[in-house]
XYZ file of C-alpha atoms in Angstrom:
358
model
C 276.427 326.342 130.489
C 280.074 327.295 130.531
C 283.045 325.042 129.687
C 283.536 324.518 133.348
C 280.029 323.190 133.751
C 280.723 319.807 132.058
C 279.708 316.758 134.126
C 282.569 315.121 136.009
C 282.889 311.361 136.408
C 280.881 311.532 139.513
C 278.093 313.250 137.633
C 277.725 310.706 134.930
C 274.126 309.908 133.722
C 272.368 306.890 135.323
C 271.494 303.793 133.312
C 268.484 305.491 131.741
C 270.471 308.636 130.617
C 273.415 309.497 128.445
C 275.578 312.460 127.891
C 274.719 314.581 124.649
C 275.001 317.942 123.174
C 271.796 319.915 122.925
C 270.714 323.183 121.460
C 268.048 325.093 123.368
C 268.001 328.301 121.349
C 269.397 329.233 117.987
C 272.542 331.356 118.197
C 276.478 330.988 118.519
C 278.545 328.038 119.689
C 277.806 328.829 123.233
C 274.277 327.458 122.632
C 275.829 323.923 122.536
C 274.969 322.474 125.983
C 276.704 319.207 127.136
C 274.119 317.670 129.455
C 272.409 314.388 130.555
C 269.447 313.504 128.443
C 267.136 310.323 128.375
C 268.633 307.516 126.350
C 266.616 306.869 123.203
C 264.666 303.667 122.569
C 264.649 302.184 119.094
C 261.484 301.420 117.200
C 260.972 298.088 115.407
C 262.836 299.201 112.255
C 265.685 300.920 114.162
C 268.943 300.216 115.841
C 270.214 301.612 119.084
C 273.942 302.485 118.441
C 276.551 303.262 120.890
C 278.147 306.080 119.102
C 281.959 306.186 118.973
C 282.256 309.176 116.804
C 280.331 311.813 114.959
C 281.246 313.919 111.966
C 281.103 317.849 112.188
C 279.749 319.394 109.125
C 279.135 323.123 108.279
C 275.341 322.418 108.080
C 275.567 321.515 111.814
C 276.409 324.994 112.840
C 274.204 326.557 110.077
C 271.259 324.903 111.572
C 272.369 325.813 115.089
C 272.532 329.510 114.008
C 269.074 329.309 112.475
C 270.324 329.828 108.856
C 268.933 326.617 107.335
C 265.858 326.385 105.248
C 262.506 324.963 106.637
C 263.412 321.444 105.808
C 266.316 321.680 108.356
C 264.483 323.503 111.202
C 264.322 321.076 114.070
C 262.037 321.789 117.042
C 264.012 323.004 120.032
C 265.734 321.638 121.991
C 267.422 319.148 119.621
C 270.588 317.106 119.554
C 272.715 318.048 116.450
C 274.567 315.851 113.982
C 273.936 313.347 111.040
C 277.249 311.482 110.639
C 278.075 308.551 113.019
C 280.054 305.521 113.470
C 279.469 303.045 116.325
C 278.512 299.721 117.712
C 275.031 298.289 117.623
C 273.709 297.910 121.172
C 270.249 296.556 120.482
C 268.097 295.926 117.303
C 264.395 296.516 116.777
C 261.959 293.735 116.337
C 261.742 294.047 112.549
C 265.519 294.331 111.911
C 267.388 291.154 110.614
C 270.452 292.662 108.813
C 272.333 293.700 111.939
C 272.876 292.184 115.398
C 274.328 293.664 118.792
C 278.093 294.097 118.446
C 278.092 295.100 114.801
C 280.083 298.074 113.773
C 278.060 300.504 111.490
C 278.354 303.902 110.064
C 276.037 306.223 108.154
C 274.299 309.447 107.450
C 271.083 309.102 109.548
C 267.589 310.619 109.336
C 268.511 313.663 107.265
C 266.791 316.135 106.848
C 265.194 315.287 110.231
C 267.483 315.627 113.284
C 269.958 312.786 113.374
C 270.833 313.074 117.030
C 274.300 311.867 116.663
C 276.113 314.283 119.046
C 275.436 311.760 121.835
C 276.631 308.607 123.456
C 273.716 306.724 121.973
C 271.482 307.323 118.999
C 268.321 305.372 117.758
C 268.748 305.214 113.926
C 266.852 303.630 111.114
C 268.446 300.553 110.206
C 268.062 301.281 106.514
C 270.334 304.329 106.832
C 273.523 302.521 107.985
C 275.854 299.843 106.671
C 278.723 297.990 108.123
C 281.749 300.098 108.992
C 284.861 300.036 106.665
C 287.152 297.375 108.124
C 290.280 299.511 107.222
C 289.026 302.613 109.310
C 288.688 303.394 113.005
C 285.404 304.613 114.102
C 286.752 308.065 114.335
C 287.780 308.045 110.631
C 284.608 306.216 109.611
C 282.471 309.053 111.232
C 284.061 311.613 108.808
C 282.795 309.935 105.755
C 278.997 309.754 105.287
C 277.805 313.226 104.534
C 280.737 314.473 102.612
C 281.305 311.327 100.518
C 277.589 310.901 99.779
C 277.354 314.557 98.664
C 280.291 314.301 96.538
C 279.139 310.938 94.954
C 275.648 312.316 94.277
C 276.998 315.499 92.790
C 279.398 314.027 90.398
C 277.533 310.893 89.247
C 273.839 311.506 89.745
C 273.498 315.389 89.171
C 276.644 315.781 87.098
C 276.761 312.450 85.127
C 280.462 312.509 85.168
C 282.151 309.992 82.828
C 285.622 308.597 82.264
C 287.923 310.973 80.423
C 285.700 313.991 81.069
C 287.062 317.174 82.576
C 285.878 317.995 86.066
C 286.484 321.095 88.060
C 286.194 320.794 91.817
C 286.159 324.179 93.855
C 287.274 323.956 97.443
C 288.923 320.704 96.529
C 290.568 320.089 99.923
C 287.318 320.488 101.845
C 285.028 317.912 103.401
C 283.153 317.253 100.070
C 285.911 318.230 97.768
C 288.486 315.896 98.937
C 286.144 312.983 98.319
C 285.077 314.312 94.940
C 288.631 314.416 93.733
C 289.161 310.804 94.759
C 286.073 309.633 93.076
C 286.602 311.433 89.945
C 290.177 310.252 89.739
C 288.964 306.670 90.385
C 286.656 306.594 87.349
C 289.439 308.174 85.100
C 288.192 311.663 84.775
C 290.655 314.599 84.342
C 290.522 316.384 87.563
C 291.094 320.122 88.237
C 291.017 321.428 91.725
C 291.027 325.007 93.408
C 292.323 325.549 96.812
C 295.006 327.599 98.590
C 298.596 326.958 97.575
C 299.609 324.921 100.654
C 297.099 322.185 99.661
C 298.714 321.583 96.102
C 300.716 318.677 97.169
C 298.048 317.060 99.237
C 295.560 317.356 96.278
C 297.876 316.071 93.695
C 298.315 312.923 95.876
C 294.626 312.483 96.004
C 294.380 312.616 92.147
C 294.148 316.281 90.993
C 295.741 316.705 87.576
C 295.649 320.405 87.478
C 295.769 322.678 90.508
C 294.714 326.287 90.681
C 295.840 328.423 93.656
C 292.862 330.730 94.104
C 295.019 333.200 95.874
C 297.293 333.711 92.903
C 295.052 333.149 89.940
C 291.341 333.570 88.889
C 290.457 330.119 87.868
C 288.499 331.407 84.836
C 291.751 332.693 83.229
C 293.542 329.367 83.396
C 290.714 326.796 83.149
C 288.390 325.971 80.308
C 286.702 322.984 78.619
C 285.014 321.683 81.796
C 282.294 319.111 81.314
C 281.211 318.954 84.998
C 281.849 321.458 87.661
C 281.338 321.002 91.505
C 280.903 324.193 93.358
C 281.129 324.177 97.185
C 281.433 327.998 97.478
C 278.504 329.556 95.662
C 277.539 333.170 94.956
C 280.214 334.863 92.832
C 282.193 331.605 92.396
C 279.232 330.024 90.698
C 278.565 332.813 88.437
C 282.207 333.003 87.346
C 282.171 329.228 86.738
C 279.836 329.505 83.866
C 282.682 330.898 81.812
C 284.737 327.703 82.077
C 282.247 324.984 81.149
C 281.756 323.393 77.746
C 278.616 323.908 75.654
C 276.058 321.718 77.343
C 278.139 321.439 80.476
C 276.750 320.631 84.028
C 277.326 322.817 87.108
C 276.420 321.358 90.559
C 276.336 323.838 93.348
C 276.020 322.857 97.037
C 275.634 325.935 99.349
C 272.163 327.180 98.200
C 269.765 327.043 95.327
C 271.009 328.975 92.330
C 269.357 332.281 91.350
C 267.118 332.527 88.308
C 269.516 334.892 86.850
C 272.437 332.541 87.100
C 270.500 329.646 85.686
C 269.288 331.781 82.782
C 272.942 332.981 82.019
C 274.238 329.364 81.983
C 271.596 328.289 79.651
C 271.911 331.235 77.274
C 275.605 331.439 77.168
C 276.675 327.797 77.365
C 273.386 325.781 77.083
C 274.492 324.533 80.436
C 272.470 323.312 83.426
C 272.783 324.241 87.083
C 271.907 321.540 89.651
C 271.320 321.870 93.399
C 270.129 319.071 95.667
C 269.908 318.237 99.483
C 271.779 315.046 100.417
C 269.823 312.311 102.107
C 270.857 308.805 103.522
C 271.565 306.256 100.903
C 272.926 302.925 102.214
C 273.402 301.383 98.857
C 275.757 304.215 97.723
C 277.412 304.289 101.077
C 278.250 300.565 100.753
C 279.983 301.278 97.413
C 282.052 304.098 99.062
C 282.934 301.700 101.968
C 284.221 299.199 99.510
C 286.377 301.648 97.722
C 287.765 302.725 101.021
C 288.597 299.177 102.055
C 290.130 298.404 98.538
C 292.425 301.413 99.010
C 290.970 303.733 96.430
C 289.531 306.375 98.725
C 290.836 307.729 102.082
C 289.263 310.192 104.254
C 291.191 313.089 105.814
C 290.484 313.898 109.591
C 292.023 317.118 110.417
C 291.061 317.569 114.112
C 289.305 315.434 116.696
C 287.823 316.482 119.975
C 285.788 314.686 122.735
C 282.002 315.366 122.670
C 282.305 317.810 125.437
C 284.406 320.136 123.188
C 281.652 320.460 120.593
C 281.849 324.269 120.924
C 285.501 324.373 119.925
C 284.834 322.035 116.877
C 281.962 324.392 115.647
C 284.022 327.518 116.029
C 286.866 325.750 114.016
C 284.406 324.816 111.286
C 282.997 328.355 111.164
C 286.475 329.879 110.644
C 286.769 328.537 107.115
C 287.398 325.650 104.861
C 288.740 322.786 106.761
C 291.083 320.282 104.988
C 288.979 317.082 105.141
C 286.743 316.732 108.015
C 286.404 317.455 111.852
C 285.234 314.768 114.246
C 283.851 314.522 117.795
C 284.905 311.391 119.403
C 282.741 309.821 122.065
C 283.812 306.266 122.609
C 287.129 305.771 124.656
C 287.549 301.910 124.043
C 290.144 301.274 121.467
C 291.456 297.966 120.125
C 294.579 299.299 118.384
C 296.854 302.251 118.188
C 295.153 303.288 115.102
C 291.898 303.622 116.969
C 293.425 305.402 120.038
C 291.400 308.151 121.627
C 292.394 311.807 120.622
C 293.610 314.473 122.856
C 291.297 317.554 122.637
C 292.147 319.365 119.390
C 294.687 316.484 118.286
C 295.715 317.465 114.679
C 295.463 314.640 112.354
C 297.042 316.381 109.406
C 299.957 318.708 109.323
C 297.834 321.635 107.874
C 294.726 322.089 109.671
C 292.859 324.906 108.063
C 292.428 326.167 104.455
C 291.166 329.823 104.656
C 287.852 330.703 102.984
C 287.898 331.042 99.241
C 286.855 334.482 97.840
């Protein structure tokens, strides 16, 4: 399907269908097809959510390309996406916590397909919570995967405590910008690496020490780190061993660490390296929502596109580290200027992209 093949208003799906993005074959962004599909039916423990927005995460295009592991290998064709914010349309017979009209958000079904690149999604009621009152659906959709990953990495794998020193690599990224704010909130000393143009942004988020990876190798200017969050992997993870304290904890996100790196961390620093796959966690997401509504945490949405421009969003994500998050906006009904629809590719921050770190 070419960009010119999108349905026009006269080609809208009928009442039993919806518009969605589907992947029929693994490959590049051109494999994202915008088409009419059957509207899902919720089971007794599910909600049918009218999706207003869905977050775009690097794992979305990795799965599309066929790079992900067996746990993230959906049967073809499939609808991408795991983040959503939207309005409950109907509730399953066993659901009592929500009712039609409620605004909800969440990370749904992961590692199974979440099917959120669509106008409607049937989601487990246990995976979502009420949307932050202070955020539009567009902003709320940017939160779940990145924020849950950052929270789990810092507090469950890293056991970060007040006054400890934490280093966040790719601190301006989708996970990093949440990690900085969480660590600052609990009173940790936060060190962040990113490109130079992100220094002012990250200091506003809570970074105490900033390292411009283009001008400095972080291991020459940083030491004494208790917890390290690595969103880059490979050489960056190996170099990070040199900056952690004896008994420190390194949490890496891109891929499981090699035995060689694990052994080196243990032998040289008596340090541990942790890797995990994020999964839905409504209780933690509710805590994050409350921090957002209380003003302690704020998501950054860099660019917004309509659902039909999913190819453009994926290509943008593939180019490098985005400041904050990218979002696909589905719903067009808005109740305030803060929740207005975005023009395709509307920039929500002045700096759009942070080039990949080496």
